[in-house]
Tab-separated table of C-alpha atoms in Angstrom:
chain	number	residue	atom	x	y	z
A	24	UNK	CA	-2.593	28.503	-18.106
A	25	UNK	CA	-2.591	25.802	-15.336
A	26	UNK	CA	-1.261	23.211	-17.748
A	27	UNK	CA	1.422	25.539	-19.019
A	28	UNK	CA	2.594	26.446	-15.484
A	29	UNK	CA	2.542	22.797	-14.403
A	30	UNK	CA	4.593	21.613	-17.317
A	31	UNK	CA	7.063	24.482	-16.834
A	32	UNK	CA	7.669	23.590	-13.206
A	33	UNK	CA	7.438	19.794	-13.642
A	34	UNK	CA	11.070	19.379	-14.919
A	35	UNK	CA	12.340	21.467	-12.000
A	36	UNK	CA	10.407	19.253	-9.538
A	37	UNK	CA	11.586	16.121	-11.260
A	38	UNK	CA	15.210	17.154	-10.980
A	39	UNK	CA	14.659	17.792	-7.257
A	40	UNK	CA	13.257	14.278	-6.721
A	41	UNK	CA	15.592	12.503	-9.180
A	42	UNK	CA	18.340	11.747	-6.640
A	43	UNK	CA	15.812	10.073	-4.317
A	44	UNK	CA	14.449	8.129	-7.291
A	45	UNK	CA	17.891	6.902	-8.198
A	46	UNK	CA	18.680	5.885	-4.599
A	47	UNK	CA	15.436	3.938	-4.323
A	48	UNK	CA	16.016	2.210	-7.649
A	49	UNK	CA	19.512	1.216	-6.565
A	50	UNK	CA	18.807	0.139	-3.018
A	51	UNK	CA	15.299	-1.287	-3.213
A	52	UNK	CA	14.654	-4.747	-4.540
A	53	UNK	CA	11.916	-5.842	-6.867
A	54	UNK	CA	11.470	-6.022	-10.638
A	55	UNK	CA	13.728	-3.616	-12.569
A	56	UNK	CA	14.287	-5.056	-16.018
A	57	UNK	CA	11.467	-3.065	-17.669
A	58	UNK	CA	11.954	0.099	-15.558
A	59	UNK	CA	12.564	2.072	-18.749
A	60	UNK	CA	8.767	1.911	-19.276
A	61	UNK	CA	8.559	4.761	-16.726
A	62	UNK	CA	10.163	6.906	-19.417
A	63	UNK	CA	7.985	5.649	-22.212
A	64	UNK	CA	10.530	3.209	-23.594
A	65	UNK	CA	8.956	-0.228	-24.457
A	66	UNK	CA	10.812	-2.969	-26.151
A	67	UNK	CA	9.384	-4.289	-29.489
A	68	UNK	CA	8.419	-7.518	-27.665
A	69	UNK	CA	6.494	-5.491	-24.984
A	70	UNK	CA	4.794	-3.391	-27.608
A	71	UNK	CA	3.493	-6.501	-29.338
A	72	UNK	CA	2.305	-7.914	-26.039
A	73	UNK	CA	0.531	-4.706	-25.019
A	74	UNK	CA	-1.269	-4.438	-28.402
A	75	UNK	CA	-3.145	-7.538	-27.359
A	76	UNK	CA	-4.468	-5.509	-24.387
A	77	UNK	CA	-5.783	-2.545	-26.223
A	78	UNK	CA	-9.191	-1.658	-24.909
A	79	UNK	CA	-8.322	-2.906	-21.440
A	80	UNK	CA	-9.162	-1.346	-18.118
A	81	UNK	CA	-5.949	0.305	-16.914
A	82	UNK	CA	-5.629	0.010	-13.175
A	83	UNK	CA	-2.885	2.080	-11.536
A	84	UNK	CA	-1.512	1.281	-8.079
A	85	UNK	CA	1.588	2.768	-6.464
A	86	UNK	CA	3.364	0.164	-4.395
A	87	UNK	CA	2.901	-3.147	-2.670
A	88	UNK	CA	-0.084	-2.272	-0.464
A	89	UNK	CA	-2.214	-0.743	-3.252
A	90	UNK	CA	-1.152	-3.503	-5.675
A	91	UNK	CA	-2.406	-6.253	-3.377
A	92	UNK	CA	-5.828	-4.611	-3.191
A	93	UNK	CA	-5.919	-3.812	-6.893
A	94	UNK	CA	-5.181	-7.430	-7.868
A	95	UNK	CA	-7.873	-8.628	-5.478
A	96	UNK	CA	-10.391	-6.305	-7.176
A	97	UNK	CA	-9.299	-7.398	-10.638
A	98	UNK	CA	-9.868	-11.036	-9.697
A	99	UNK	CA	-13.390	-10.182	-8.516
A	100	UNK	CA	-13.982	-8.099	-11.593
A	101	UNK	CA	-12.987	-10.971	-13.894
A	102	UNK	CA	-15.417	-13.343	-12.083
A	103	UNK	CA	-18.217	-10.980	-12.883
A	104	UNK	CA	-17.015	-9.858	-16.361
A	105	UNK	CA	-14.647	-12.469	-17.755
A	106	UNK	CA	-14.521	-10.696	-21.104
A	107	UNK	CA	-12.602	-7.776	-19.632
A	108	UNK	CA	-8.858	-7.300	-20.053
A	109	UNK	CA	-6.664	-5.444	-17.565
A	110	UNK	CA	-3.371	-3.584	-17.519
A	111	UNK	CA	-2.036	-2.895	-14.041
A	112	UNK	CA	0.690	-0.296	-13.502
A	113	UNK	CA	2.844	0.311	-10.503
A	114	UNK	CA	5.315	3.064	-9.532
A	115	UNK	CA	7.685	1.045	-7.363
A	116	UNK	CA	9.859	-1.967	-8.259
A	117	UNK	CA	8.503	-3.954	-5.321
A	118	UNK	CA	4.934	-3.306	-6.363
A	119	UNK	CA	5.919	-4.352	-9.929
A	120	UNK	CA	7.423	-7.650	-8.767
A	121	UNK	CA	4.348	-8.490	-6.639
A	122	UNK	CA	2.002	-7.604	-9.529
A	123	UNK	CA	3.902	-9.821	-11.990
A	124	UNK	CA	3.838	-12.745	-9.556
A	125	UNK	CA	0.190	-12.476	-8.741
A	126	UNK	CA	-1.733	-10.951	-11.637
A	127	UNK	CA	-4.410	-13.264	-13.065
A	128	UNK	CA	-5.078	-14.220	-16.668
A	129	UNK	CA	-6.396	-11.469	-18.947
A	130	UNK	CA	-4.025	-9.064	-17.101
A	131	UNK	CA	-0.587	-7.701	-17.868
A	132	UNK	CA	1.755	-5.378	-15.887
A	133	UNK	CA	3.649	-2.232	-16.773
A	134	UNK	CA	5.508	0.514	-14.980
A	135	UNK	CA	3.525	3.765	-14.608
A	136	UNK	CA	4.708	6.606	-16.836
A	137	UNK	CA	6.367	9.598	-15.322
A	138	UNK	CA	3.970	12.536	-15.845
A	139	UNK	CA	5.730	14.254	-18.714
A	140	UNK	CA	3.292	14.799	-21.643
A	141	UNK	CA	5.273	12.830	-24.265
A	142	UNK	CA	5.784	9.882	-21.883
A	143	UNK	CA	2.070	9.712	-20.933
A	144	UNK	CA	1.097	10.032	-24.642
A	145	UNK	CA	3.384	7.076	-25.551
A	146	UNK	CA	1.771	4.860	-22.917
A	147	UNK	CA	-1.833	5.887	-23.778
A	148	UNK	CA	-1.171	5.345	-27.517
A	149	UNK	CA	0.107	1.844	-26.745
A	150	UNK	CA	-2.581	0.734	-24.316
A	151	UNK	CA	-5.614	2.718	-25.636
A	152	UNK	CA	-7.581	1.882	-22.436
A	153	UNK	CA	-11.316	1.848	-22.208
A	154	UNK	CA	-10.936	3.537	-18.796
A	155	UNK	CA	-8.395	4.334	-16.123
A	156	UNK	CA	-8.944	3.281	-12.509
A	157	UNK	CA	-6.493	4.980	-10.059
A	158	UNK	CA	-6.096	3.625	-6.572
A	159	UNK	CA	-6.203	5.790	-3.440
A	160	UNK	CA	-4.538	9.165	-3.927
A	161	UNK	CA	-2.453	9.289	-7.174
A	162	UNK	CA	-3.081	12.598	-8.898
A	163	UNK	CA	-1.014	13.071	-12.049
A	164	UNK	CA	-2.302	16.128	-13.962
A	165	UNK	CA	-1.015	15.343	-17.471
A	166	UNK	CA	-2.429	11.801	-17.230
A	167	UNK	CA	-5.778	13.112	-16.132
A	168	UNK	CA	-5.857	15.882	-18.783
A	169	UNK	CA	-4.892	13.571	-21.645
A	170	UNK	CA	-7.491	10.968	-20.635
A	171	UNK	CA	-10.147	13.652	-20.635
A	172	UNK	CA	-9.046	14.875	-24.011
A	173	UNK	CA	-9.336	11.378	-25.388
A	174	UNK	CA	-12.697	10.795	-23.669
A	175	UNK	CA	-11.230	8.044	-21.501
A	176	UNK	CA	-13.212	7.949	-18.222
A	177	UNK	CA	-11.090	8.122	-15.079
A	178	UNK	CA	-12.163	6.746	-11.651
A	179	UNK	CA	-10.524	7.096	-8.280
A	180	UNK	CA	-10.919	3.765	-6.510
A	181	UNK	CA	-10.625	3.245	-2.742
A	182	UNK	CA	-9.904	6.935	-2.474
A	183	UNK	CA	-8.603	8.547	0.647
A	184	UNK	CA	-7.106	11.932	1.475
A	185	UNK	CA	-5.189	12.515	4.640
A	186	UNK	CA	-5.471	15.714	6.789
A	187	UNK	CA	-2.058	16.812	5.633
A	188	UNK	CA	-2.876	16.338	1.881
A	189	UNK	CA	-6.227	18.021	2.247
A	190	UNK	CA	-4.657	21.177	3.720
A	191	UNK	CA	-2.217	21.313	0.841
A	192	UNK	CA	-4.939	20.756	-1.780
A	193	UNK	CA	-7.078	23.404	-0.160
A	194	UNK	CA	-4.326	26.010	-0.182
A	195	UNK	CA	-3.773	25.253	-3.864
A	196	UNK	CA	-7.459	24.748	-4.712
A	197	UNK	CA	-7.141	27.081	-7.722
A	198	UNK	CA	-5.185	24.233	-9.226
A	199	UNK	CA	-6.697	21.143	-7.549
A	200	UNK	CA	-10.323	22.090	-7.799
A	201	UNK	CA	-10.584	21.794	-11.605
A	202	UNK	CA	-8.105	18.871	-11.571
A	203	UNK	CA	-10.402	16.789	-9.341
A	204	UNK	CA	-13.291	17.525	-11.702
A	205	UNK	CA	-11.504	15.440	-14.362
A	206	UNK	CA	-12.567	12.281	-12.525
A	207	UNK	CA	-15.716	10.654	-13.829
A	208	UNK	CA	-16.281	9.334	-10.295
A	209	UNK	CA	-14.255	9.514	-7.061
A	210	UNK	CA	-15.086	6.452	-4.890
A	211	UNK	CA	-13.981	7.265	-1.408
A	212	UNK	CA	-13.332	5.026	1.567
A	213	UNK	CA	-15.340	7.074	4.052
A	214	UNK	CA	-17.663	10.013	4.427
A	215	UNK	CA	-14.801	11.977	5.954
A	216	UNK	CA	-12.670	11.355	2.842
A	217	UNK	CA	-15.551	12.482	0.655
A	218	UNK	CA	-16.010	15.577	2.758
A	219	UNK	CA	-12.333	16.520	2.274
A	220	UNK	CA	-12.635	16.169	-1.508
A	221	UNK	CA	-15.753	18.318	-1.664
A	222	UNK	CA	-14.128	20.887	0.525
A	223	UNK	CA	-11.433	21.298	-2.159
A	224	UNK	CA	-13.663	20.801	-5.211
A	225	UNK	CA	-17.439	21.127	-4.542
A	226	UNK	CA	-18.218	20.075	-8.150
A	227	UNK	CA	-16.260	16.823	-7.972
A	228	UNK	CA	-18.324	13.707	-8.573
A	229	UNK	CA	-17.996	11.584	-5.421
A	230	UNK	CA	-19.566	8.724	-3.563
A	231	UNK	CA	-18.713	6.579	-0.531
A	232	UNK	CA	-18.087	2.941	-1.377
A	233	UNK	CA	-16.129	1.858	1.693
A	234	UNK	CA	-12.643	0.403	1.938
A	235	UNK	CA	-11.735	-2.299	-0.581
A	236	UNK	CA	-9.152	-3.696	1.847
A	237	UNK	CA	-11.983	-4.953	3.965
A	238	UNK	CA	-12.831	-7.312	1.061
A	239	UNK	CA	-9.290	-8.595	0.680
A	240	UNK	CA	-9.056	-12.315	0.468
A	241	UNK	CA	-6.025	-14.027	1.883
A	242	UNK	CA	-4.100	-16.471	-0.353
A	243	UNK	CA	-4.976	-20.085	0.341
A	244	UNK	CA	-1.285	-20.829	0.894
A	245	UNK	CA	0.627	-18.173	2.804
A	246	UNK	CA	3.832	-20.203	3.079
A	247	UNK	CA	5.902	-21.008	6.124
A	248	UNK	CA	8.349	-18.428	7.498
A	249	UNK	CA	10.285	-21.274	9.153
A	250	UNK	CA	10.762	-19.485	12.390
A	251	UNK	CA	12.050	-22.610	14.029
A	252	UNK	CA	15.231	-22.365	11.942
A	253	UNK	CA	15.983	-18.948	13.427
A	254	UNK	CA	14.656	-19.292	16.946
A	255	UNK	CA	14.182	-22.971	17.736
A	256	UNK	CA	10.762	-24.581	18.393
A	257	UNK	CA	7.959	-23.525	20.732
A	258	UNK	CA	8.706	-19.841	20.815
A	259	UNK	CA	6.316	-16.872	21.048
A	260	UNK	CA	6.712	-14.401	18.256
A	261	UNK	CA	6.367	-10.599	18.521
A	262	UNK	CA	6.361	-8.974	15.094
A	263	UNK	CA	6.967	-5.287	14.332
A	264	UNK	CA	5.371	-4.668	10.937
A	265	UNK	CA	6.257	-1.886	8.460
A	266	UNK	CA	8.459	-0.127	10.994
A	267	UNK	CA	10.118	3.262	10.452
A	268	UNK	CA	13.099	5.074	11.919
A	269	UNK	CA	12.949	5.256	15.708
A	270	UNK	CA	10.385	2.546	16.067
A	271	UNK	CA	12.837	-0.338	15.853
A	272	UNK	CA	14.761	1.071	18.836
A	273	UNK	CA	11.624	1.462	20.865
A	274	UNK	CA	10.397	-2.055	20.025
A	275	UNK	CA	13.859	-3.580	20.683
A	276	UNK	CA	13.995	-1.958	24.097
A	277	UNK	CA	10.488	-3.147	24.926
A	278	UNK	CA	11.405	-6.614	23.754
A	279	UNK	CA	14.558	-6.720	25.944
A	280	UNK	CA	12.440	-5.718	28.948
A	281	UNK	CA	9.795	-8.401	28.132
A	282	UNK	CA	12.456	-11.096	27.801
A	283	UNK	CA	13.012	-10.795	31.575
A	284	UNK	CA	9.583	-12.374	32.105
A	285	UNK	CA	9.080	-14.265	28.854
A	286	UNK	CA	12.317	-16.205	28.175
A	287	UNK	CA	10.710	-17.959	25.179
A	288	UNK	CA	9.875	-14.670	23.410
A	289	UNK	CA	11.429	-13.794	19.997
A	290	UNK	CA	11.216	-10.675	17.836
A	291	UNK	CA	10.747	-10.269	14.123
A	292	UNK	CA	11.344	-6.775	12.651
A	293	UNK	CA	9.969	-5.987	9.173
A	294	UNK	CA	11.052	-2.480	8.228
A	295	UNK	CA	8.776	-0.754	5.722
A	296	UNK	CA	11.811	-0.161	3.491
A	297	UNK	CA	14.152	-3.076	3.244
A	298	UNK	CA	17.046	-0.824	2.218
A	299	UNK	CA	17.151	0.456	5.838
A	300	UNK	CA	18.438	-3.013	6.969
A	301	UNK	CA	21.869	-1.780	7.892
A	302	UNK	CA	20.459	0.929	10.188
A	303	UNK	CA	17.993	-1.447	11.804
A	304	UNK	CA	20.620	-4.096	12.421
A	305	UNK	CA	22.800	-1.451	14.163
A	306	UNK	CA	19.874	-0.503	16.390
A	307	UNK	CA	19.257	-4.117	17.359
A	308	UNK	CA	22.928	-4.754	18.095
A	309	UNK	CA	23.054	-1.619	20.258
A	310	UNK	CA	20.290	-3.082	22.352
A	311	UNK	CA	22.577	-6.092	22.996
A	312	UNK	CA	20.340	-8.461	21.119
A	313	UNK	CA	21.566	-11.122	18.728
A	314	UNK	CA	20.224	-10.417	15.181
A	315	UNK	CA	20.142	-12.310	11.900
A	316	UNK	CA	19.034	-11.056	8.480
A	317	UNK	CA	16.577	-13.107	6.513
A	318	UNK	CA	18.478	-12.574	3.291
A	319	UNK	CA	21.515	-14.278	4.897
A	320	UNK	CA	19.832	-17.693	5.060
A	321	UNK	CA	19.477	-19.594	8.320
A	322	UNK	CA	21.796	-18.840	11.283
A	323	UNK	CA	24.096	-21.471	12.829
A	324	UNK	CA	22.454	-20.989	16.222
A	325	UNK	CA	19.264	-19.475	17.741
A	326	UNK	CA	19.050	-15.641	17.702
A	327	UNK	CA	16.903	-13.116	19.530
A	328	UNK	CA	15.826	-11.077	16.485
A	329	UNK	CA	15.066	-11.859	12.870
A	330	UNK	CA	15.450	-8.843	10.597
A	331	UNK	CA	13.186	-9.411	7.604
A	332	UNK	CA	15.085	-7.399	4.976
A	333	UNK	CA	12.970	-8.800	2.200
A	334	UNK	CA	9.830	-7.634	0.317
A	335	UNK	CA	6.486	-9.229	-0.382
A	336	UNK	CA	6.544	-11.538	2.646
A	337	UNK	CA	4.475	-9.620	5.176
A	338	UNK	CA	1.499	-12.035	5.228
A	339	UNK	CA	3.713	-15.049	5.540
A	340	UNK	CA	5.672	-13.516	8.403
A	341	UNK	CA	2.527	-12.311	10.115
A	342	UNK	CA	0.757	-15.621	9.809
A	343	UNK	CA	2.966	-17.205	12.534
A	344	UNK	CA	3.220	-14.184	14.851
A	345	UNK	CA	1.519	-14.135	18.244
A	346	UNK	CA	1.277	-10.337	18.478
A	347	UNK	CA	1.671	-7.728	15.779
A	348	UNK	CA	2.851	-4.138	16.351
A	349	UNK	CA	1.928	-1.974	13.369
A	350	UNK	CA	4.522	0.581	12.483
A	351	UNK	CA	4.521	4.307	11.562
A	352	UNK	CA	2.481	4.852	14.696
A	353	UNK	CA	5.177	5.106	17.455
A	354	UNK	CA	8.319	7.039	18.216
A	355	UNK	CA	6.985	10.316	16.853
A	356	UNK	CA	5.214	8.747	13.850
A	357	UNK	CA	1.445	9.129	13.673
A	358	UNK	CA	0.379	8.482	10.039
A	359	UNK	CA	0.026	4.731	10.528
A	360	UNK	CA	-0.182	1.781	8.251
A	361	UNK	CA	-3.131	-0.378	7.295
A	362	UNK	CA	-4.408	-2.641	10.041
A	363	UNK	CA	-6.574	-4.898	7.948
A	364	UNK	CA	-4.047	-7.631	7.094
A	365	UNK	CA	-3.295	-8.567	10.670
A	366	UNK	CA	-6.988	-8.347	11.409
A	367	UNK	CA	-7.748	-10.772	8.565
A	368	UNK	CA	-5.175	-13.102	10.068
A	369	UNK	CA	-6.921	-12.832	13.446
A	370	UNK	CA	-3.793	-11.448	15.037
A	371	UNK	CA	-3.867	-9.267	18.191
A	372	UNK	CA	-2.805	-5.751	17.036
A	373	UNK	CA	-0.942	-3.103	18.978
A	374	UNK	CA	-0.460	0.383	17.491
A	375	UNK	CA	-0.090	4.032	18.409
A	376	UNK	CA	-3.038	6.185	19.455
A	377	UNK	CA	-3.076	8.433	16.368
A	378	UNK	CA	-3.171	7.159	12.770
A	379	UNK	CA	-3.724	10.222	10.671
A	380	UNK	CA	-3.982	8.245	7.410
A	381	UNK	CA	-6.351	5.624	8.855
A	382	UNK	CA	-8.576	7.521	11.303
A	383	UNK	CA	-11.842	5.690	10.365
A	384	UNK	CA	-10.199	2.270	10.495
A	385	UNK	CA	-8.527	2.995	13.784
A	386	UNK	CA	-11.800	4.208	15.287
A	387	UNK	CA	-13.642	1.144	14.004
A	388	UNK	CA	-11.218	-1.326	15.609
A	389	UNK	CA	-10.514	0.679	18.737
A	390	UNK	CA	-14.204	1.379	19.516
A	391	UNK	CA	-15.087	-2.211	18.806
A	392	UNK	CA	-12.354	-3.570	21.095
A	393	UNK	CA	-10.461	-5.022	18.200
A	394	UNK	CA	-6.947	-3.766	19.074
A	395	UNK	CA	-4.809	-2.136	21.716
A	396	UNK	CA	-3.381	1.387	21.463
A	397	UNK	CA	-0.299	2.645	23.312
A	398	UNK	CA	1.168	6.138	23.938
A	399	UNK	CA	4.782	5.347	24.831
A	400	UNK	CA	7.361	2.596	25.536
A	401	UNK	CA	6.218	2.084	29.133
A	402	UNK	CA	2.632	1.445	28.006
A	403	UNK	CA	3.894	-0.677	25.134
A	404	UNK	CA	5.685	-3.018	27.549
A	405	UNK	CA	2.646	-3.152	29.799
A	406	UNK	CA	0.170	-4.009	27.058
A	407	UNK	CA	2.462	-6.566	25.424
A	408	UNK	CA	3.081	-8.224	28.798
A	409	UNK	CA	-0.641	-8.457	29.400
A	410	UNK	CA	-1.178	-10.145	26.060
A	411	UNK	CA	1.706	-12.601	26.338
A	412	UNK	CA	0.485	-13.669	29.790
A	413	UNK	CA	-2.823	-14.794	28.300
A	414	UNK	CA	-3.349	-16.813	25.085
A	415	UNK	CA	-7.055	-16.414	25.686
A	416	UNK	CA	-6.853	-12.654	25.496
A	417	UNK	CA	-4.697	-12.793	22.346
A	418	UNK	CA	-7.176	-15.102	20.639
A	419	UNK	CA	-10.158	-12.960	21.675
A	420	UNK	CA	-8.516	-9.679	20.480
A	421	UNK	CA	-7.614	-11.167	17.115
A	422	UNK	CA	-11.036	-12.739	16.644
A	423	UNK	CA	-12.761	-9.419	17.355
A	424	UNK	CA	-10.602	-7.585	14.844
A	425	UNK	CA	-11.547	-10.105	12.207
A	426	UNK	CA	-15.214	-9.797	12.987
A	427	UNK	CA	-15.170	-5.993	12.704
A	428	UNK	CA	-13.501	-6.179	9.310
A	429	UNK	CA	-15.982	-8.808	8.104
A	430	UNK	CA	-18.940	-6.630	9.062
A	431	UNK	CA	-17.724	-3.823	6.758
A	432	UNK	CA	-17.225	-5.753	3.523
A	433	UNK	CA	-18.897	-4.969	0.188
A	434	UNK	CA	-16.830	-2.124	-1.322
A	435	UNK	CA	-15.463	-4.286	-4.142
A	436	UNK	CA	-18.866	-5.043	-5.689
A	437	UNK	CA	-19.883	-1.404	-5.407
A	438	UNK	CA	-16.669	-0.219	-7.037
A	439	UNK	CA	-16.926	-2.720	-9.907
A	440	UNK	CA	-20.526	-1.707	-10.586
A	441	UNK	CA	-19.502	1.958	-10.825
A	442	UNK	CA	-16.530	1.178	-13.069
A	443	UNK	CA	-18.896	-0.717	-15.410
A	444	UNK	CA	-21.203	2.255	-15.475
A	445	UNK	CA	-18.611	4.710	-16.644
A	446	UNK	CA	-17.265	2.159	-19.180
A	447	UNK	CA	-20.768	1.764	-20.658
A	448	UNK	CA	-21.424	5.531	-20.641
A	449	UNK	CA	-18.157	6.193	-22.481
A	450	UNK	CA	-19.362	4.025	-25.361
A	451	UNK	CA	-22.654	5.820	-25.775
């Protein structure tokens, strides 16, 4: 009955979300030439290529953030088990482009199928995976049901469930409780995440492995963002990372105030969604600051603000920043974004006081004096001024953030061991 009801309402839900899907496809960059794979349409050439990967571990990640971690895990997996093959799928075009640029040997990339039964069946028939490893929170019922029917073990890797999602799952636990039981193992980032799962589905098979993002290895070569060509030499850089609506205005106003004391200060804004570039540029111009878009090449003269309307460059842009403000944590946003990348780069981090999607990580860094939290624009200006007055404080804060992340590594090896267990058990 659950399957029937889900597949009756799925087309209605898909039609509701279709306009947004089309807008994102049109406005967002990334790899698009094989997007038809989302609808189960593979070219003859792709079919021949994917036949070589039958029996692979299928790793599914959604977008850029999950894809970075998934590729890092695959690299570690191949070091321990070089005989393995991998197929990595993404939902977004930006995640697809990043995966295609960075996937190792013995690995190929596809778009994730939309969860209609015939589309999922086409993809499973083509790949015939030995197992499916889903990153973080992707729950697609038809994919889970079909894998179970085919005796393909499914693992949730680096799993997390936010407060908001948990409430929704609990209200609909008559549906989600048996759905979560389809996982062979759910490897959760924290005890709190595990508790949320078991609250919805007490029979779910869970364990706490930690956060794989703690194990992330930075590329040997990050590249040079060439800030000198935008700002001139010898400037201090404030970077707003993965910002959302309302945050750019707050950061721009704080930056304008800071410029009164720090004349050599420059601002880089990296909106979470590059397609918002027009709106962000308008906000910066309203603050009476000169702005230049990264996609427009280098400006003829120095500017106040660089608008990074590109994708896949976050680490490069962060690497030369002096202070990083993490977005989706200010101006009414409280879900947060992952703090690990700036910590790995030893950057001093400033963020809001509530990160609903990263509570454990926030507590770890805050309680260990590895970042600064702010409540409003006034406090933001005060904290940033304190950091820009003292290079010593900036260095110490970034170093402490790195140390706290390093102390919590090990999730990758635990996750790989569990994936191997369920692979072996499926063959028995």
